[in-house]
């Protein structure tokens, strides 16, 4: 209980309907009706003590006018306590004769419109009050049962008081049960708010969205006027603007921002929340001057109390949330404080996840940019190299044909030609790699006879194979197998796969190329009895610049671009490429392209 709020500065009783539970009211209503009926009073009301130091009239039996005015109204508790001290003690009941009335009934109650003067002794005066304070097992005042206006017009005698005592005890029990019920309902409400936060925040991809999605659930769950959330960056400073849900727009002055950040971290270390309100004791983490500064800031926004909750995960504090209530709002209960800290942890975890996801996205974007840059760089450089290289090779050819060159000069010319040729091959591959990126080829695709393409490439390589005693076989069906592709690309695929097969198959080995149609796909298969590829290297085979570490493969010239280009070309046609290989036993590459017709 707190008296910190003092009397509200209001002309009429404040209306509040903090208790939402209809069942609780029904139980109290039955008690009040019983008293009115059996004990014979025109006006019977049950009030309960709220956490913020007010009495709230929950139910009232009596004239409609009084019910309208008083149900759910609030009156400060302190004057009632003072008033009870002045009453006649009838045991459970306290009788307040009108002469000793100090309560301002015009402001906080209702007085029957009956003559107030010349009331005979023993008769009831319209301003007399009969109140049974309802106490819990530990003696705490939980509420009151108030009776006014006996039907017989008389102050109750001893016999009637006994009946009233009985009802007062019943009412006390009902109020205790009702309060307990409300407390449980409150816990459920808060637990739901907490669960909502977790549910909403899981998998949310940016810290801002975490706040946007959870903010409302928290404000509603706590029945707060507004929710403020200030994030703190890894450098310990406030990060970004204050997030606000409900209430007016707020901007934190520099001093308050600094306090918020320092206080959040300390509160997170200690795993505690703080209530900041004018009459509340200054908490351990804020000094008196800082406390006064915050209270003044809150007063400027008409905020009566602030529940300050740190947010974080592990040892790291990510900021703090503040739940505000206005004047007349309930005090922050222990359950609320505990749940708020839980939510601070949930939010902290959600923010940590979101931050990781955000960083991952940033990283992916950066990598993508880097890949784009690499592509552009390679394309530009190879493009710029192509013409000078052609010139070099042309002039070397002229030079080599010059008569009278010494043997040394001829050897030099031959070396330049070989090196230049290799360089031209790499530049050509790089340009091809760039060209085969991105855009799908469906617009320019046409039916291409795969068997014919294979025959042409095999014919070109036949002499080379024969020179190395390699058997070069083709297996082609009678019916042409048509792939929907660009002829130039198909030629490139076959040339590359067959070239590799010849290159990585020792002298005397066998290479077989076949084509077939499988469903709606045209399949090209190139098998060799060559050196094979280690299983752990197969996944990287189609990466740019990948070359095997196998010494037998390294011994062959190559740039590591051939298969990367093939894969890009194949994928441009919505096809795929597969490899099957075993070291020392050979390899099989299979290309699947959409079939035409
Ligand atoms: P390059 O042949 O220019 O090195 P590729 O991209 O065509 O580049 O091939 C990448 C690597 O894959 C080669 O270095 C080689 O180690 C391996 N490889 C490709 N085809 C075969 C094959 N038929 N048999 C064995 N290894 C192969």
CSV table of N, CA, C and O in Angstrom, one decimal, residues 18 189-190 215-228 245-247 303 305-307 321-326 329-330 332 336:
chain,number,residue,atom,x,y,z
A,18,UNK,N,-10.7,-1.1,-13.2
A,18,UNK,CA,-9.5,-1.9,-13.3
A,18,UNK,C,-9.9,-3.4,-13.2
A,18,UNK,O,-9.2,-4.3,-13.8
A,189,UNK,N,-2.9,-12.6,-17.2
A,189,UNK,CA,-2.8,-11.5,-18.2
A,189,UNK,C,-1.4,-11.1,-18.5
A,189,UNK,O,-1.0,-11.0,-19.7
A,190,UNK,N,-0.6,-11.0,-17.5
A,190,UNK,CA,0.8,-10.6,-17.7
A,190,UNK,C,1.6,-11.8,-18.4
A,190,UNK,O,2.4,-11.5,-19.3
A,215,UNK,N,5.6,-4.1,-29.3
A,215,UNK,CA,5.3,-2.9,-28.5
A,215,UNK,C,3.9,-2.9,-28.0
A,215,UNK,O,3.6,-2.7,-26.8
A,216,UNK,N,2.9,-3.0,-28.9
A,216,UNK,CA,1.5,-3.0,-28.5
A,216,UNK,C,1.2,-4.0,-27.4
A,216,UNK,O,0.5,-3.8,-26.5
A,217,UNK,N,1.7,-5.2,-27.7
A,217,UNK,CA,1.3,-6.3,-26.7
A,217,UNK,C,1.8,-6.0,-25.3
A,217,UNK,O,1.1,-6.3,-24.3
A,218,UNK,N,3.0,-5.3,-25.2
A,218,UNK,CA,3.5,-5.0,-23.9
A,218,UNK,C,2.7,-3.9,-23.3
A,218,UNK,O,2.3,-4.0,-22.1
A,219,UNK,N,2.4,-2.8,-24.0
A,219,UNK,CA,1.7,-1.7,-23.5
A,219,UNK,C,0.3,-2.2,-23.0
A,219,UNK,O,-0.1,-1.9,-21.9
A,220,UNK,N,-0.4,-3.0,-23.8
A,220,UNK,CA,-1.7,-3.5,-23.5
A,220,UNK,C,-1.6,-4.4,-22.3
A,220,UNK,O,-2.4,-4.3,-21.3
A,221,UNK,N,-0.6,-5.4,-22.3
A,221,UNK,CA,-0.5,-6.4,-21.3
A,221,UNK,C,-0.3,-5.7,-19.9
A,221,UNK,O,-0.8,-6.2,-18.9
A,222,UNK,N,0.4,-4.6,-19.9
A,222,UNK,CA,0.6,-3.9,-18.6
A,222,UNK,C,-0.3,-2.8,-18.3
A,222,UNK,O,-0.2,-2.1,-17.3
A,223,UNK,N,-1.3,-2.6,-19.2
A,223,UNK,CA,-2.2,-1.5,-19.0
A,223,UNK,C,-1.5,-0.3,-18.8
A,223,UNK,O,-1.8,0.5,-17.8
A,224,UNK,N,-0.5,-0.1,-19.5
A,224,UNK,CA,0.4,1.1,-19.3
A,224,UNK,C,-0.2,2.2,-20.2
A,224,UNK,O,-0.9,2.0,-21.2
A,225,UNK,N,0.2,3.5,-19.9
A,225,UNK,CA,-0.2,4.6,-20.7
A,225,UNK,C,0.6,4.6,-22.0
A,225,UNK,O,0.1,4.7,-23.1
A,226,UNK,N,1.9,4.3,-21.8
A,226,UNK,CA,2.8,4.2,-23.0
A,226,UNK,C,4.0,3.4,-22.7
A,226,UNK,O,4.3,3.1,-21.5
A,227,UNK,N,4.6,3.0,-23.7
A,227,UNK,CA,5.9,2.2,-23.6
A,227,UNK,C,7.0,2.9,-24.3
A,227,UNK,O,6.8,3.4,-25.5
A,228,UNK,N,8.1,3.1,-23.7
A,228,UNK,CA,9.3,3.7,-24.3
A,228,UNK,C,10.4,2.6,-24.4
A,228,UNK,O,10.6,2.0,-23.4
A,245,UNK,N,5.4,3.6,-27.9
A,245,UNK,CA,4.1,3.1,-28.2
A,245,UNK,C,3.0,3.7,-27.3
A,245,UNK,O,3.2,3.5,-26.1
A,246,UNK,N,2.0,4.4,-27.8
A,246,UNK,CA,1.0,5.0,-26.9
A,246,UNK,C,1.6,6.3,-26.4
A,246,UNK,O,2.8,6.5,-26.3
A,247,UNK,N,0.6,7.2,-26.0
A,247,UNK,CA,1.1,8.5,-25.4
A,247,UNK,C,1.7,9.4,-26.5
A,247,UNK,O,1.8,9.0,-27.6
A,303,UNK,N,3.6,12.2,-16.7
A,303,UNK,CA,3.8,10.8,-16.3
A,303,UNK,C,3.9,10.7,-14.8
A,303,UNK,O,4.8,11.4,-14.2
A,305,UNK,N,4.3,7.7,-12.9
A,305,UNK,CA,5.3,6.7,-12.5
A,305,UNK,C,5.8,5.9,-13.7
A,305,UNK,O,5.1,5.8,-14.7
A,306,UNK,N,7.0,5.5,-13.6
A,306,UNK,CA,7.7,4.8,-14.7
A,306,UNK,C,8.3,3.5,-14.2
A,306,UNK,O,9.0,3.6,-13.2
A,307,UNK,N,8.0,2.4,-14.8
A,307,UNK,CA,8.6,1.2,-14.5
A,307,UNK,C,9.8,1.0,-15.5
A,307,UNK,O,9.6,0.9,-16.7
A,321,UNK,N,13.4,-0.6,-21.3
A,321,UNK,CA,12.1,-0.2,-21.7
A,321,UNK,C,11.5,0.5,-20.5
A,321,UNK,O,11.8,0.2,-19.3
A,322,UNK,N,10.6,1.5,-20.7
A,322,UNK,CA,10.0,2.2,-19.7
A,322,UNK,C,8.5,2.1,-19.9
A,322,UNK,O,8.0,2.4,-21.0
A,323,UNK,N,7.8,1.7,-18.8
A,323,UNK,CA,6.3,1.6,-18.9
A,323,UNK,C,5.8,2.7,-18.1
A,323,UNK,O,6.2,2.9,-16.9
A,324,UNK,N,4.9,3.5,-18.6
A,324,UNK,CA,4.4,4.7,-17.9
A,324,UNK,C,3.0,4.6,-17.5
A,324,UNK,O,2.2,4.0,-18.2
A,325,UNK,N,2.7,5.2,-16.3
A,325,UNK,CA,1.3,5.3,-15.9
A,325,UNK,C,1.0,6.8,-15.5
A,325,UNK,O,1.9,7.4,-15.0
A,326,UNK,N,-0.2,7.2,-15.8
A,326,UNK,CA,-0.5,8.6,-15.4
A,326,UNK,C,-1.0,8.6,-14.0
A,326,UNK,O,-1.2,7.6,-13.3
A,329,UNK,N,-3.3,6.1,-12.0
A,329,UNK,CA,-3.1,4.8,-12.5
A,329,UNK,C,-2.6,3.9,-11.3
A,329,UNK,O,-2.2,4.4,-10.3
A,330,UNK,N,-2.7,2.6,-11.5
A,330,UNK,CA,-2.3,1.7,-10.4
A,330,UNK,C,-0.8,1.7,-10.1
A,330,UNK,O,0.0,2.1,-11.0
A,332,UNK,N,2.8,-0.1,-9.6
A,332,UNK,CA,3.4,-1.3,-10.2
A,332,UNK,C,3.5,-2.4,-9.2
A,332,UNK,O,4.1,-2.2,-8.2
A,336,UNK,N,4.0,-7.6,-11.7
A,336,UNK,CA,4.2,-6.8,-12.9
A,336,UNK,C,5.7,-6.6,-13.1
A,336,UNK,O,6.3,-6.7,-14.2
